[in-house]
Structure formats: C-alpha cells, structure tokens
Amino acid sequence: MKVARLFATVVMVMALTLALAGPAAAGPKTIKLSLHIPPKEEVPSYAAILYFKSLVESQTKGQIKVQIFPANQLGSERESLEGLKMGTHQMDLTSSGAVPNFFPEIQCLAMPYLFSSRAVAWKVFDGWFGQELAEAMAKKTGMRMLGICENGIRHFITVKKKVESPADLKGLKIRTMENPAHMKMVKALGASPTPISWGELYTALQQGVVDGYELPTPLTEFAKLYQVSKYVILDGHLYDPAFIWINEKFFQSLSPEEKSIIKNAVIEANVIERAKQAYWTEVQAAGNLVKEGMVLTSPSPEARAQFRSITQPAVAEFIKEKIGTEWTDKLNKAIADAEAELAK
C-alpha cells in the first residue's frame, strides 16, 4: 500500500513538473530545396539560393534549416515537381519547361517577343499578374509560386550563315527544346524545328545535324558551343522565366512570421538573381563569346518588327487552342500597364 502511494505521488510530481514547464520546444523545421543547376556560385540562380538559405536560417534563428540539393539530385524538373506536389521535399526552382504538365496556363508566357525590356517583364511578374498567377497555381497544383526569376533571354545562333532578318532563317534546321510553342515559332520563320536533347546538341552542331539553335548567351558559353557555332543575332525572342516554388500544404503550416521571412527572402534573392543574370547575359557571356571568335549582331528595328509580326500570330493561335484567351488577355493588360507606368 505504501509503495502504491509513493508511486502515485511520484507520478503526480512528474505531471506537475511537466505542466509548469510548458510544452516542449519544437525542433528546427527543414526545407529540402531542389535545384537543376550545378552548385557553382557563378551561376546566378545558385548564388541567389545560397543567399536565400542564409537569410532564412539567420532570421528564424536556426528554427528553419534549408538543405540544397543541386544538379537534379531529386530528379529532373518534371520528376522534382511531382515530388514537390506530393510533399517529398518542400521547395524547388525550375525553368518553365515542365510547368505546363501541371499548369497548362503557363503557356501564355511562351509568346515570342512578348516583353520590350527586362523592366517590363519584372513589373508584370512582381505586380498583380504575378500574384493572380501564383494563387491560381497554388489552387490547381498544390504548389505555390513564390517568385519568378530569370532563366535567360533566348537568341538565334547559327553555324555558318549569318542571320540578320527572318528571311535568313528559311530552310535552316534549328534545334529547339521539345516545346510545341517554340517549335511553332521556328516553323513560322520558315526554318525546320529540330528537337534535340541538351546533352546531344554539341555533337549535332559538330556533325551538321542542325544548322543552329536558340539559347541564352550564358548557356552557349557554359557548354562551349562557340567551338561549333559562329553567329548570334541578339533578337531576344523569348524571356525565359524560372520559378521558385514551395509546397502549399507545408507553406500553410508555417507561422505568419515564418511565412513572411520566407517570402521576403525570396524577394531579396530574386533581386540578386536577376541582376547577376542580366550582367552575365549582357556583359560577361556576350564579351566572352566575342573573345572566342563569335560574331554578335542586333537586328534592326525593321527586322525586329518582322520577327514579331511573323511569329506571334502562329504561336498565339497555338496557345489559344491549348488554354483559351483568359490568361493571355490578362498578360497583355499587365504588359500595357507596366509599359505605361515605366513611360511616366
């Protein structure tokens, strides 16, 4: 009997001690962040994600840890987004390539010669259009887009023939990604769109399988394609966005303060990524390509207008067939708003 009373007293004392101590402190939360680029700080998006990690961990005093998995460690872009949607990891940074598999409406951004400048694109993405896009994505996919950064501005690059106008592309075999909108654009210019995987492009150029390709200048430098190609026309036919994602269920599980820290960290990282990408594209890579013997030219205003007038109707019809006009109408309005604001 005395033993039973002693045991009961011990249990009560332990319970009272735990109650007075309050709930146990929760351990740090972990964000697994998937990347599809090499872990090199000279790559703008990798440098930006390192900055994001530093901000989040310092401002949450270590209560949120960010683990970075670069170079497709968590799968290809499509595989990684599928994992993000299921919650096997919490964040991702991808190009636009795999996004139509989850959110077809993103194809509104595939219109060639859409933005007259980076400044217009940034205002559109950071304004009401970007916010509406993020909410629609979260609702439809379970993945929230926290920010849109830059994956580069794409130009036409050829091996032997200098391109100065749309007529110069006629009959050429141009490598594209397996993106139907990109293929429609190239076909409208009288060229033959030829999808070839990234890893096989160098050899295809070397062996004459294709006569050219379309890529941002940094990727041309990075893959040493200057060794097998010669001419670049800086037509800027596509502003290629990249998206910073977070699993919506995980995001909604965070406290208001944690959400604010993550959102603000993305905003700051985005500024760094865009600035570094612009410098890399317009100054560093372009200058290095010239040093390697490539010839870079800009189209005349007349030629640029020709490129736009030839490609836009064909791609617009394709996009309309795929997703209707709701998002293209919104995008066109957002562009007009941004241009008007910047003109003040």
Short mmCIF file of C-alpha atoms in Angstrom, two decimals:
data_model
loop_
_atom_site.label_atom_id
_atom_site.label_comp_id
_atom_site.label_asym_id
_atom_site.label_seq_id
_atom_site.Cartn_x
_atom_site.Cartn_y
_atom_site.Cartn_z
CA MET A 1 0.00 0.00 0.00
CA LYS A 2 2.81 2.38 0.91
CA VAL A 3 4.55 1.51 -2.36
CA ALA A 4 1.39 2.30 -4.33
CA ARG A 5 1.00 5.68 -2.58
CA LEU A 6 4.67 6.51 -3.24
CA PHE A 7 4.31 5.63 -6.94
CA ALA A 8 1.18 7.81 -7.24
CA THR A 9 2.97 10.71 -5.57
CA VAL A 10 5.92 10.42 -7.96
CA VAL A 11 3.58 10.37 -10.97
CA MET A 12 1.75 13.49 -9.73
CA VAL A 13 5.02 15.35 -9.11
CA MET A 14 6.25 14.47 -12.61
CA ALA A 15 2.98 15.58 -14.20
CA LEU A 16 3.03 18.86 -12.25
CA THR A 17 6.65 19.49 -13.28
CA LEU A 18 5.83 18.94 -16.97
CA ALA A 19 2.78 21.18 -16.75
CA LEU A 20 4.74 24.02 -15.15
CA ALA A 21 7.50 23.63 -17.73
CA GLY A 22 5.01 24.12 -20.58
CA PRO A 23 5.07 22.37 -23.96
CA ALA A 24 8.37 21.02 -25.20
CA ALA A 25 10.16 23.25 -27.69
CA ALA A 26 9.71 22.09 -31.26
CA GLY A 27 12.82 21.13 -33.17
CA PRO A 28 14.00 23.01 -36.27
CA LYS A 29 11.94 22.65 -39.43
CA THR A 30 13.78 21.52 -42.56
CA ILE A 31 13.23 22.77 -46.09
CA LYS A 32 14.63 20.46 -48.75
CA LEU A 33 15.16 22.65 -51.82
CA SER A 34 15.64 21.01 -55.23
CA LEU A 35 17.76 22.67 -57.95
CA HIS A 36 18.54 21.62 -61.52
CA ILE A 37 21.77 23.54 -61.96
CA PRO A 38 25.35 22.78 -60.90
CA PRO A 39 26.46 24.03 -57.46
CA LYS A 40 28.60 26.83 -58.84
CA GLU A 41 28.39 30.30 -57.32
CA GLU A 42 28.97 31.96 -60.70
CA VAL A 43 25.56 30.61 -61.77
CA PRO A 44 23.11 33.39 -60.79
CA SER A 45 20.29 31.18 -59.51
CA TYR A 46 22.63 29.10 -57.35
CA ALA A 47 24.16 32.24 -55.81
CA ALA A 48 20.65 33.57 -55.14
CA ILE A 49 19.56 30.36 -53.43
CA LEU A 50 22.64 30.42 -51.18
CA TYR A 51 21.60 33.94 -50.16
CA PHE A 52 18.02 32.75 -49.57
CA LYS A 53 19.30 29.96 -47.33
CA SER A 54 21.44 32.39 -45.32
CA LEU A 55 18.55 34.83 -44.80
CA VAL A 56 16.00 32.21 -43.76
CA GLU A 57 18.29 30.43 -41.33
CA SER A 58 19.56 33.63 -39.71
CA GLN A 59 16.20 35.38 -39.45
CA THR A 60 14.48 32.31 -37.98
CA LYS A 61 17.44 31.87 -35.58
CA GLY A 62 18.01 28.38 -36.92
CA GLN A 63 14.43 27.23 -36.47
CA ILE A 64 14.18 26.66 -40.22
CA LYS A 65 17.04 24.88 -41.92
CA VAL A 66 17.43 24.92 -45.72
CA GLN A 67 19.07 21.90 -47.37
CA ILE A 68 20.01 22.46 -51.02
CA PHE A 69 20.01 19.54 -53.49
CA PRO A 70 21.55 20.81 -56.76
CA ALA A 71 22.19 19.16 -60.15
CA ASN A 72 18.96 17.12 -60.35
CA GLN A 73 19.72 15.14 -57.19
CA LEU A 74 15.97 14.94 -56.53
CA GLY A 75 15.12 14.17 -60.15
CA SER A 76 14.55 16.00 -63.41
CA GLU A 77 12.42 19.13 -63.35
CA ARG A 78 9.23 17.19 -64.03
CA GLU A 79 10.10 14.46 -61.51
CA SER A 80 11.09 17.04 -58.94
CA LEU A 81 7.85 18.99 -59.33
CA GLU A 82 5.90 15.77 -58.91
CA GLY A 83 7.81 15.17 -55.67
CA LEU A 84 7.17 18.74 -54.55
CA LYS A 85 3.47 18.34 -55.21
CA MET A 86 3.42 15.16 -53.09
CA GLY A 87 5.47 16.82 -50.34
CA THR A 88 8.59 14.65 -50.54
CA HIS A 89 10.51 17.93 -50.50
CA GLN A 90 9.39 21.46 -49.69
CA MET A 91 10.84 23.84 -52.31
CA ASP A 92 12.04 23.83 -55.91
CA LEU A 93 13.50 26.16 -58.52
CA THR A 94 12.70 25.19 -62.12
CA SER A 95 12.58 26.62 -65.61
CA SER A 96 9.24 26.89 -67.39
CA GLY A 97 9.85 23.67 -69.36
CA ALA A 98 8.00 21.16 -67.17
CA VAL A 99 5.39 23.53 -65.76
CA PRO A 100 2.71 23.01 -68.49
CA ASN A 101 2.39 19.40 -67.30
CA PHE A 102 0.97 20.76 -64.03
CA PHE A 103 -0.38 24.17 -65.04
CA PRO A 104 -1.03 24.45 -68.81
CA GLU A 105 -1.97 28.11 -68.47
CA ILE A 106 1.72 28.98 -68.06
CA GLN A 107 2.00 28.66 -71.83
CA CYS A 108 0.74 32.23 -72.09
CA LEU A 109 4.38 33.20 -71.38
CA ALA A 110 5.61 31.32 -74.47
CA MET A 111 4.60 34.14 -76.83
CA PRO A 112 7.72 35.32 -78.72
CA TYR A 113 8.88 38.93 -78.45
CA LEU A 114 6.48 39.41 -75.56
CA PHE A 115 8.39 41.92 -73.41
CA SER A 116 10.04 45.04 -74.76
CA SER A 117 12.55 45.03 -71.87
CA ARG A 118 13.53 43.26 -68.68
CA ALA A 119 12.00 46.13 -66.70
CA VAL A 120 8.59 45.42 -68.24
CA ALA A 121 8.87 41.69 -67.51
CA TRP A 122 9.83 42.32 -63.88
CA LYS A 123 6.93 44.71 -63.32
CA VAL A 124 4.50 42.20 -64.79
CA PHE A 125 5.82 39.30 -62.70
CA ASP A 126 6.04 41.31 -59.47
CA GLY A 127 2.66 43.01 -59.89
CA TRP A 128 -0.97 41.93 -59.90
CA PHE A 129 -0.49 39.46 -62.77
CA GLY A 130 2.18 37.52 -60.89
CA GLN A 131 0.03 37.46 -57.75
CA GLU A 132 -3.02 36.14 -59.63
CA LEU A 133 -0.85 33.55 -61.37
CA ALA A 134 0.57 32.35 -58.04
CA GLU A 135 -2.87 31.97 -56.46
CA ALA A 136 -4.21 30.06 -59.46
CA MET A 137 -1.18 27.77 -59.46
CA ALA A 138 -1.48 27.04 -55.74
CA LYS A 139 -5.18 26.25 -56.05
CA LYS A 140 -4.78 23.98 -59.06
CA THR A 141 -1.47 22.23 -58.30
CA GLY A 142 -0.82 22.35 -54.56
CA MET A 143 2.42 24.20 -55.34
CA ARG A 144 2.79 27.91 -54.56
CA MET A 145 4.96 30.04 -56.81
CA LEU A 146 6.76 32.48 -54.52
CA GLY A 147 8.72 34.32 -57.17
CA ILE A 148 9.70 34.48 -60.84
CA CYS A 149 13.36 34.94 -61.63
CA GLU A 150 15.20 34.77 -64.94
CA ASN A 151 16.49 31.75 -66.83
CA GLY A 152 17.92 33.87 -69.63
CA ILE A 153 16.86 35.60 -72.84
CA ARG A 154 16.95 33.33 -75.86
CA HIS A 155 18.54 34.26 -79.19
CA PHE A 156 19.08 32.52 -82.54
CA ILE A 157 22.61 31.18 -83.08
CA THR A 158 23.88 29.63 -86.30
CA VAL A 159 26.90 27.71 -87.50
CA LYS A 160 27.70 29.04 -90.98
CA LYS A 161 25.07 31.55 -92.04
CA LYS A 162 24.79 35.00 -90.52
CA VAL A 163 21.18 35.87 -89.64
CA GLU A 164 20.05 39.47 -89.89
CA SER A 165 16.35 39.06 -90.74
CA PRO A 166 13.67 36.33 -90.74
CA ALA A 167 14.44 35.55 -94.39
CA ASP A 168 17.92 34.35 -93.39
CA LEU A 169 16.46 31.54 -91.29
CA LYS A 170 14.46 29.96 -94.12
CA GLY A 171 15.44 26.38 -94.79
CA LEU A 172 17.74 26.08 -91.77
CA LYS A 173 17.41 23.26 -89.27
CA ILE A 174 17.17 24.90 -85.85
CA ARG A 175 17.46 22.95 -82.63
CA THR A 176 14.68 23.64 -80.12
CA MET A 177 13.55 22.16 -76.84
CA GLU A 178 10.59 19.80 -77.00
CA ASN A 179 8.29 22.75 -76.51
CA PRO A 180 5.47 22.91 -79.08
CA ALA A 181 5.19 26.70 -78.81
CA HIS A 182 8.91 27.11 -79.55
CA MET A 183 8.59 24.74 -82.50
CA LYS A 184 5.64 26.72 -83.87
CA MET A 185 7.73 29.90 -83.68
CA VAL A 186 10.66 28.40 -85.58
CA LYS A 187 8.39 26.86 -88.21
CA ALA A 188 6.63 30.19 -88.78
CA LEU A 189 10.03 31.68 -89.67
CA GLY A 190 10.47 29.13 -92.44
CA ALA A 191 13.04 27.06 -90.57
CA SER A 192 12.76 23.41 -89.56
CA PRO A 193 12.40 22.96 -85.78
CA THR A 194 14.53 20.01 -84.70
CA PRO A 195 14.17 18.88 -81.07
CA ILE A 196 17.49 17.57 -79.75
CA SER A 197 18.36 16.87 -76.14
CA TRP A 198 20.71 19.29 -74.42
CA GLY A 199 23.41 16.66 -73.98
CA GLU A 200 23.49 15.89 -77.72
CA LEU A 201 23.49 19.47 -79.03
CA TYR A 202 27.26 19.95 -79.27
CA THR A 203 27.70 16.80 -81.35
CA ALA A 204 24.68 17.62 -83.52
CA LEU A 205 26.21 21.00 -84.38
CA GLN A 206 29.61 19.48 -84.95
CA GLN A 207 28.23 16.85 -87.34
CA GLY A 208 25.87 19.20 -89.18
CA VAL A 209 22.68 17.55 -87.97
CA VAL A 210 21.36 21.06 -87.30
CA ASP A 211 22.37 24.45 -88.67
CA GLY A 212 21.76 26.36 -85.48
CA TYR A 213 19.86 26.62 -82.22
CA GLU A 214 18.23 29.11 -79.87
CA LEU A 215 19.65 29.68 -76.40
CA PRO A 216 20.68 32.40 -73.94
CA THR A 217 24.30 33.51 -74.40
CA PRO A 218 25.43 32.22 -70.95
CA LEU A 219 24.41 28.67 -71.86
CA THR A 220 26.22 28.98 -75.17
CA GLU A 221 29.37 29.93 -73.28
CA PHE A 222 28.83 27.38 -70.49
CA ALA A 223 28.54 24.47 -72.97
CA LYS A 224 31.41 25.80 -75.14
CA LEU A 225 29.11 25.87 -78.15
CA TYR A 226 31.25 28.70 -79.53
CA GLN A 227 33.56 25.91 -80.67
CA VAL A 228 30.93 24.63 -83.12
CA SER A 229 28.91 27.75 -83.99
CA LYS A 230 29.71 31.25 -85.20
CA TYR A 231 26.86 33.80 -85.45
CA VAL A 232 24.50 35.21 -82.82
CA ILE A 233 21.60 37.51 -83.59
CA LEU A 234 20.51 39.15 -80.36
CA ASP A 235 16.82 39.12 -81.26
CA GLY A 236 15.68 38.17 -77.73
CA HIS A 237 12.71 36.18 -78.96
CA LEU A 238 11.91 34.66 -75.58
CA TYR A 239 12.30 35.85 -72.00
CA ASP A 240 12.71 32.52 -70.24
CA PRO A 241 11.39 32.70 -66.66
CA ALA A 242 12.34 30.45 -63.77
CA PHE A 243 10.04 29.74 -60.83
CA ILE A 244 10.67 29.45 -57.10
CA TRP A 245 8.13 27.01 -55.67
CA ILE A 246 7.02 25.84 -52.24
CA ASN A 247 4.66 23.05 -51.32
CA GLU A 248 1.38 24.77 -50.43
CA LYS A 249 0.48 22.45 -47.54
CA PHE A 250 3.90 22.99 -45.95
CA PHE A 251 3.69 26.74 -46.53
CA GLN A 252 0.30 26.98 -44.82
CA SER A 253 1.67 25.01 -41.84
CA LEU A 254 4.15 27.82 -41.10
CA SER A 255 3.52 30.64 -38.67
CA PRO A 256 2.73 34.11 -40.10
CA GLU A 257 6.22 35.25 -39.10
CA GLU A 258 7.87 32.28 -40.83
CA LYS A 259 5.82 32.86 -43.99
CA SER A 260 6.86 36.50 -44.03
CA ILE A 261 10.55 35.62 -43.61
CA ILE A 262 10.44 33.11 -46.48
CA LYS A 263 8.51 35.43 -48.83
CA ASN A 264 10.81 38.37 -48.14
CA ALA A 265 13.90 36.18 -48.54
CA VAL A 266 12.63 35.11 -51.98
CA ILE A 267 12.09 38.74 -52.96
CA GLU A 268 15.66 39.66 -51.99
CA ALA A 269 17.13 36.54 -53.63
CA ASN A 270 15.19 37.38 -56.78
CA VAL A 271 16.79 40.83 -56.97
CA ILE A 272 20.24 39.22 -56.77
CA GLU A 273 19.42 36.54 -59.34
CA ARG A 274 18.01 38.97 -61.88
CA ALA A 275 20.89 41.41 -61.52
CA LYS A 276 23.53 38.70 -61.83
CA GLN A 277 21.68 37.08 -64.74
CA ALA A 278 21.45 40.39 -66.62
CA TYR A 279 25.16 41.07 -66.11
CA TRP A 280 26.10 37.50 -67.06
CA THR A 281 23.95 37.65 -70.18
CA GLU A 282 24.60 41.16 -71.47
CA VAL A 283 28.19 41.74 -70.40
CA GLN A 284 30.16 38.74 -69.25
CA ALA A 285 28.94 35.93 -71.54
CA ALA A 286 28.47 38.20 -74.54
CA GLY A 287 32.00 39.57 -74.16
CA ASN A 288 33.49 36.12 -73.72
CA LEU A 289 31.75 34.82 -76.85
CA VAL A 290 33.23 37.65 -78.87
CA LYS A 291 36.67 36.80 -77.48
CA GLU A 292 36.11 33.21 -78.61
CA GLY A 293 35.50 34.41 -82.17
CA MET A 294 31.71 34.54 -82.36
CA VAL A 295 30.01 37.38 -84.21
CA LEU A 296 27.19 39.06 -82.25
CA THR A 297 24.77 41.42 -84.01
CA SER A 298 21.46 43.07 -83.12
CA PRO A 299 18.55 43.14 -85.56
CA SER A 300 17.48 46.47 -87.00
CA PRO A 301 14.16 47.89 -85.75
CA GLU A 302 12.62 46.84 -89.08
CA ALA A 303 13.93 43.28 -88.79
CA ARG A 304 12.77 43.03 -85.17
CA ALA A 305 9.28 44.10 -86.24
CA GLN A 306 9.34 41.43 -88.96
CA PHE A 307 10.34 38.72 -86.50
CA ARG A 308 7.47 39.74 -84.23
CA SER A 309 4.80 40.02 -86.94
CA ILE A 310 5.69 36.62 -88.43
CA THR A 311 5.90 34.57 -85.23
CA GLN A 312 3.28 35.99 -82.90
CA PRO A 313 0.11 35.06 -84.88
CA ALA A 314 1.19 31.41 -85.27
CA VAL A 315 2.11 30.98 -81.62
CA ALA A 316 -0.96 32.93 -80.44
CA GLU A 317 -3.22 30.53 -82.33
CA PHE A 318 -1.44 27.54 -80.78
CA ILE A 319 -1.73 28.99 -77.26
CA LYS A 320 -5.42 29.78 -77.80
CA GLU A 321 -6.07 26.16 -78.79
CA LYS A 322 -4.34 24.92 -75.65
CA ILE A 323 -5.56 27.29 -72.92
CA GLY A 324 -8.06 29.75 -74.38
CA THR A 325 -7.60 33.51 -74.04
CA GLU A 326 -8.18 34.29 -70.33
CA TRP A 327 -4.52 34.32 -69.30
CA THR A 328 -3.20 35.86 -72.50
CA ASP A 329 -5.73 38.69 -72.09
CA LYS A 330 -4.60 39.24 -68.50
CA LEU A 331 -0.96 39.15 -69.55
CA ASN A 332 -1.44 41.65 -72.36
CA LYS A 333 -3.19 44.03 -69.95
CA ALA A 334 -0.41 43.64 -67.39
CA ILE A 335 2.19 44.40 -70.06
CA ALA A 336 0.29 47.52 -71.17
CA ASP A 337 0.03 48.64 -67.53
CA ALA A 338 3.75 48.11 -66.97
CA GLU A 339 4.77 49.94 -70.13
CA ALA A 340 2.52 52.87 -69.27
CA GLU A 341 3.93 53.09 -65.75
CA LEU A 342 7.53 52.93 -66.95
CA ALA A 343 6.84 55.62 -69.54
CA LYS A 344 5.84 58.17 -66.88
#
